[in-house]
Coordinates of C-alpha atoms in Angstrom, one line a residue:
M87 CA 0.2 -0.2 -0.2
T88 CA 1.4 3.4 -1.2
A89 CA 1.0 6.5 1.3
S90 CA -1.6 7.9 -1.1
S91 CA -3.7 5.2 -1.3
I92 CA -5.0 6.0 2.6
L93 CA -6.5 9.4 1.0
K94 CA -7.3 8.3 -2.8
P95 CA -10.5 6.1 -1.5
I96 CA -11.9 9.4 0.9
I97 CA -11.5 11.1 -2.8
A98 CA -12.6 9.2 -5.1
A99 CA -15.9 8.2 -3.2
P100 CA -19.1 9.2 -4.7
S101 CA -20.7 12.3 -3.3
S102 CA -23.8 10.7 -2.0
T103 CA -21.4 8.1 0.1
L104 CA -19.8 10.4 1.9
P105 CA -22.3 11.8 4.6
F106 CA -22.9 8.3 5.3
L107 CA -19.1 7.6 5.2
F108 CA -18.2 10.6 7.9
I109 CA -21.1 10.1 10.4
L110 CA -19.4 6.0 10.8
M111 CA -15.7 7.7 10.8
W112 CA -16.4 10.4 13.3
S113 CA -18.7 8.3 15.7
S114 CA -16.2 5.3 15.8
G115 CA -13.7 8.0 17.4
Y116 CA -15.8 8.2 20.8
V117 CA -15.7 4.0 21.0
V118 CA -12.0 3.8 20.2
G119 CA -10.9 6.5 22.6
K120 CA -13.0 4.9 25.2
L121 CA -11.1 2.0 24.7
A122 CA -7.5 3.8 24.6
L123 CA -8.0 5.7 27.8
P124 CA -7.0 3.0 29.9
Y125 CA -3.7 2.9 28.6
A126 CA -2.8 6.3 28.0
G127 CA -4.5 10.0 29.5
P128 CA -6.4 12.1 27.7
F129 CA -4.1 14.8 26.5
T130 CA -1.4 11.9 26.1
L131 CA -3.7 9.9 24.1
L132 CA -4.7 13.2 21.8
F133 CA -0.9 13.7 21.3
L134 CA -0.2 10.4 20.1
R135 CA -3.4 10.5 17.9
F136 CA -2.3 14.3 16.2
A137 CA 1.4 13.3 16.1
L138 CA 1.1 10.3 14.4
A139 CA -1.6 11.5 11.7
A140 CA 0.6 14.6 11.1
L141 CA 3.7 12.3 10.5
V142 CA 1.6 10.2 8.1
L143 CA 0.3 13.2 6.1
L144 CA 3.8 14.4 6.1
A145 CA 4.7 11.0 4.5
I146 CA 2.1 11.1 2.0
A147 CA 2.4 14.8 1.0
L148 CA 6.1 14.4 0.5
L149 CA 5.9 11.1 -1.9
T150 CA 3.1 12.6 -4.4
R151 CA 4.6 16.2 -4.2
A152 CA 1.4 17.7 -2.7
P153 CA 1.5 21.5 -3.1
W154 CA 2.3 23.6 0.1
P155 CA 0.8 27.1 1.0
T156 CA 2.7 29.7 -0.7
G157 CA 3.4 33.1 1.5
W158 CA 2.8 33.2 5.6
K159 CA -1.1 34.4 5.0
P160 CA -2.6 30.6 3.8
A161 CA -0.1 29.0 6.2
A162 CA -1.7 30.9 9.5
H163 CA -5.0 30.5 8.1
L164 CA -4.3 26.4 8.3
V165 CA -2.7 27.4 11.6
V166 CA -5.8 29.3 12.9
V167 CA -8.2 25.7 11.8
G168 CA -5.6 23.4 13.5
L169 CA -5.9 25.2 17.1
L170 CA -9.8 25.7 16.7
M171 CA -10.9 22.5 15.5
Q172 CA -8.6 19.9 16.8
A173 CA -6.5 21.4 19.2
L174 CA -9.2 23.5 21.3
Q175 CA -12.3 21.4 20.5
F176 CA -10.5 17.8 21.6
S177 CA -8.4 19.6 24.7
S178 CA -11.5 21.3 26.1
L179 CA -13.9 18.2 25.6
Y180 CA -11.2 16.0 27.6
T181 CA -10.6 18.6 30.1
G182 CA -14.6 18.7 30.4
L183 CA -15.0 15.0 30.9
K184 CA -12.0 15.5 33.6
L185 CA -13.9 17.8 35.3
G186 CA -16.8 15.5 35.8
V187 CA -19.1 16.4 32.7
S188 CA -20.6 13.1 31.7
A189 CA -20.3 12.2 28.3
G190 CA -24.5 12.6 27.7
V191 CA -23.8 16.3 28.4
S192 CA -21.0 16.6 26.6
A193 CA -22.5 15.2 23.6
L194 CA -25.3 17.5 23.7
I195 CA -23.5 20.5 23.9
V196 CA -21.3 19.6 21.4
G197 CA -24.1 18.7 19.3
T198 CA -25.8 21.9 19.1
M199 CA -23.0 22.7 17.2
P200 CA -25.1 22.7 13.4
L201 CA -27.2 25.7 15.3
F202 CA -24.5 27.6 15.7
T203 CA -22.6 27.0 12.4
A204 CA -25.9 27.9 10.5
L205 CA -26.1 31.1 12.3
G206 CA -22.5 32.1 11.9
A207 CA -22.8 30.7 8.2
S208 CA -25.5 33.1 7.6
V209 CA -24.1 36.1 9.2
F210 CA -20.2 35.5 8.3
L211 CA -20.8 33.7 5.0
H212 CA -23.7 34.9 3.7
E213 CA -25.5 31.9 3.2
R214 CA -29.2 32.0 3.2
V215 CA -31.0 29.1 6.0
N216 CA -34.6 28.9 4.8
G217 CA -37.2 28.2 7.3
R218 CA -37.4 24.4 6.6
Q219 CA -33.6 24.4 7.7
W220 CA -34.2 26.5 10.7
L221 CA -36.9 23.9 11.9
G222 CA -34.8 20.8 11.0
L223 CA -31.8 22.3 13.2
A224 CA -33.9 22.8 15.7
A225 CA -35.5 19.5 15.5
G226 CA -32.3 18.1 15.2
L227 CA -31.3 19.5 18.4
G228 CA -34.4 18.1 20.0
G229 CA -33.3 14.7 18.5
V230 CA -29.6 15.2 20.4
A231 CA -31.5 15.9 23.5
L232 CA -33.9 12.7 23.2
V233 CA -30.5 10.7 22.8
V234 CA -28.6 11.8 25.7
A235 CA -31.5 12.6 27.9
D236 CA -31.0 9.6 30.2
R237 CA -27.5 9.9 31.0
I238 CA -27.7 13.7 31.8
G239 CA -26.5 14.4 35.3
G240 CA -24.4 16.7 37.9
A241 CA -21.9 18.5 36.4
T242 CA -19.4 21.7 37.4
L243 CA -19.6 25.4 36.1
A244 CA -16.0 24.6 34.9
G245 CA -16.6 21.4 33.2
L246 CA -19.4 22.8 31.5
G247 CA -17.4 26.0 30.6
A248 CA -14.6 23.8 29.4
V249 CA -17.0 21.7 27.0
S250 CA -18.5 24.9 25.7
L251 CA -15.2 26.2 24.5
A252 CA -15.2 22.3 22.8
L253 CA -18.2 23.6 21.3
A254 CA -17.0 26.9 20.2
G255 CA -13.7 25.5 18.5
I256 CA -15.3 22.7 16.4
T257 CA -18.3 25.8 15.3
L258 CA -15.5 28.6 14.8
G259 CA -13.1 25.8 13.1
T260 CA -15.8 24.9 10.7
L261 CA -16.8 28.2 9.8
Y262 CA -13.2 29.9 9.5
Q263 CA -12.1 26.3 7.3
K264 CA -15.0 27.5 4.6
K265 CA -13.8 30.9 4.6
Y266 CA -10.3 31.1 4.3
C267 CA -9.1 27.6 3.7
A268 CA -11.5 25.9 1.2
D269 CA -8.7 25.2 -1.9
A270 CA -6.3 24.5 0.6
D271 CA -4.6 20.9 -0.2
L272 CA -6.0 18.0 2.4
R273 CA -2.6 16.5 2.7
T274 CA -0.4 19.5 3.4
G275 CA -3.1 21.5 5.3
G276 CA -3.8 18.4 7.4
C277 CA -0.4 18.2 8.3
I278 CA 0.4 21.7 9.3
Q279 CA -3.0 21.7 11.2
L280 CA -2.5 18.3 13.3
A281 CA 1.2 19.4 13.5
V282 CA 0.2 22.1 15.2
A283 CA -2.8 20.4 17.6
S284 CA 0.1 18.1 18.6
I285 CA 2.3 20.8 20.0
V286 CA 0.0 22.4 22.2
A287 CA -1.2 18.8 23.3
L288 CA 2.6 17.8 24.4
P289 CA 3.1 20.2 27.2
L290 CA -0.5 19.0 28.8
A291 CA 0.5 15.8 28.8
L292 CA 3.7 16.5 30.3
W293 CA 2.5 18.8 32.8
F294 CA -0.8 16.8 33.8
E295 CA -0.5 13.3 33.4
G296 CA 3.7 13.1 32.9
F297 CA 3.2 11.5 29.8
E298 CA 2.4 8.0 31.2
V299 CA 1.8 5.4 28.5
R300 CA 1.0 1.6 29.2
W301 CA 2.4 0.4 25.8
G302 CA 0.5 -2.7 24.0
A303 CA -1.3 -3.7 21.3
E304 CA -5.0 -2.1 22.2
L305 CA -3.0 1.1 22.6
L306 CA -0.9 0.7 18.8
L307 CA -4.1 -0.3 17.3
A308 CA -6.5 2.2 19.1
S309 CA -4.1 5.3 18.0
G310 CA -3.5 3.9 15.0
W311 CA -6.8 4.3 14.2
L312 CA -7.6 7.6 15.9
S313 CA -5.2 8.7 13.6
I314 CA -5.8 7.5 10.5
V315 CA -9.8 6.9 10.4
N316 CA -10.9 9.9 12.5
S317 CA -7.7 12.6 12.1
I318 CA -7.5 12.1 8.9
G319 CA -10.0 10.4 7.1
A320 CA -13.0 12.0 8.9
V321 CA -11.2 15.4 8.7
S322 CA -10.7 15.1 5.2
L323 CA -14.0 14.0 4.5
L324 CA -15.3 16.9 6.6
F325 CA -13.2 19.4 4.6
R326 CA -14.5 18.1 1.2
M327 CA -18.3 18.1 1.7
M328 CA -17.3 21.9 3.0
R329 CA -16.1 22.3 -0.6
K330 CA -19.2 20.8 -2.1
G331 CA -22.0 22.3 0.0
E332 CA -23.0 25.4 2.6
A333 CA -21.6 24.9 6.0
S334 CA -25.2 24.7 7.6
K335 CA -26.0 21.3 5.5
V336 CA -22.7 19.6 6.2
A337 CA -23.0 20.6 10.2
S338 CA -26.5 19.1 10.0
L339 CA -24.7 15.6 9.9
F340 CA -23.5 15.7 13.6
Y341 CA -27.0 15.5 14.6
L342 CA -26.6 11.9 14.0
V343 CA -23.1 11.1 15.6
P344 CA -24.6 11.0 19.3
G345 CA -27.3 8.3 17.9
T346 CA -24.6 6.2 15.8
T347 CA -22.0 6.0 18.5
A348 CA -24.8 5.0 21.0
L349 CA -25.7 2.2 18.5
M350 CA -21.9 1.6 18.0
G351 CA -21.2 1.3 22.1
F352 CA -24.0 -0.8 22.4
A353 CA -22.6 -3.4 19.9
L354 CA -19.1 -2.9 21.1
L355 CA -18.9 -2.2 24.4
G356 CA -22.4 -3.2 26.2
E357 CA -24.1 0.0 26.6
T358 CA -27.6 0.0 27.1
L359 CA -29.9 1.2 24.2
G360 CA -33.0 2.8 25.4
A361 CA -36.4 3.8 23.8
M362 CA -35.5 7.4 24.0
T363 CA -32.3 6.9 22.4
L364 CA -34.4 4.8 19.4
A365 CA -36.5 7.8 19.1
G366 CA -33.8 10.1 18.8
F367 CA -32.9 8.3 16.0
V368 CA -36.0 8.9 14.4
V369 CA -36.1 12.7 15.1
T370 CA -32.6 13.2 13.7
A371 CA -32.5 11.3 10.8
G372 CA -35.6 13.3 9.7
A373 CA -34.0 16.6 10.7
V374 CA -30.8 15.6 9.2
S375 CA -33.4 14.8 5.7
A376 CA -34.9 18.4 6.2
C377 CA -31.7 20.2 6.7
T378 CA -30.0 18.9 3.6
A379 CA -32.8 18.7 0.9
S380 CA -32.7 21.8 -1.6
N381 CA -32.5 22.3 -4.9
R382 CA -30.0 24.8 -5.0
Q383 CA -27.0 24.6 -7.0
K384 CA -23.9 23.0 -5.4
V385 CA -20.1 24.2 -5.8
A386 CA -17.6 21.9 -7.3
P387 CA -14.3 21.6 -5.7
K388 CA -11.8 24.0 -7.2
T389 CA -8.7 22.0 -7.1
A390 CA -7.4 18.1 -7.5
L391 CA -6.9 17.0 -3.9
L392 CA -4.6 14.1 -5.0
P393 CA -2.8 13.1 -8.6

């Protein structure tokens, strides 16, 4: 297998399959992360995830002679996206979990991202969000609430604030990526973003956890999955879909992540799957359908991502 073959299935995948692949890949990160945390602290695991993914993308970029940003301004935009979408989102999310916020509350807070992305897209990107889409976004929020309602518990204000920062990171990063990095190459752009995130995660891992790791096959497989499938594959899919459509429509797919994650947890971790969760699946599926159904012209990508 050549280095470029890692991204070719993503680039060559039919547009109709991209949302399905994205939801599966993004949701898997929660389950695999839970399996890996007994072997490394959260910030240590994040550093391993980001650093390995950055090295893989560096190798791909060099072997395929991918174009690097020309000038400091395009590179600076990529650094900002890396700080927001990778470093701020995941570091804040894990901090909130450490401070006592339950996984359900975290999923509910971050799951409101489509609403804030739609609002931001209408204000900053001048995307028109019609009444049907606003209703769909609101219904999706209700569906997410149903999925996680039975798992909501008490949480500290500091923890809730940290998870809210994670929400701000992914929302602002999505909007910033759409506005300033739409033409960035996935190989070199992703490498820069992940390298920046690993630089942020390393001192957190050293300071709070002493970079303590229990090396073994489980950790190697999990960190490899998080790096290749999540940090490279899922994020590349997200950016590709952002190029082909409006930010508010792509963001609506995140409503399906909590429910899909619950199904994976039920199948792989033996977690319970109640009636409210199943009801949430139905509501979120309908909401995503309402948000993505539109006869507006799609925008084709402007540059080839792989030779």
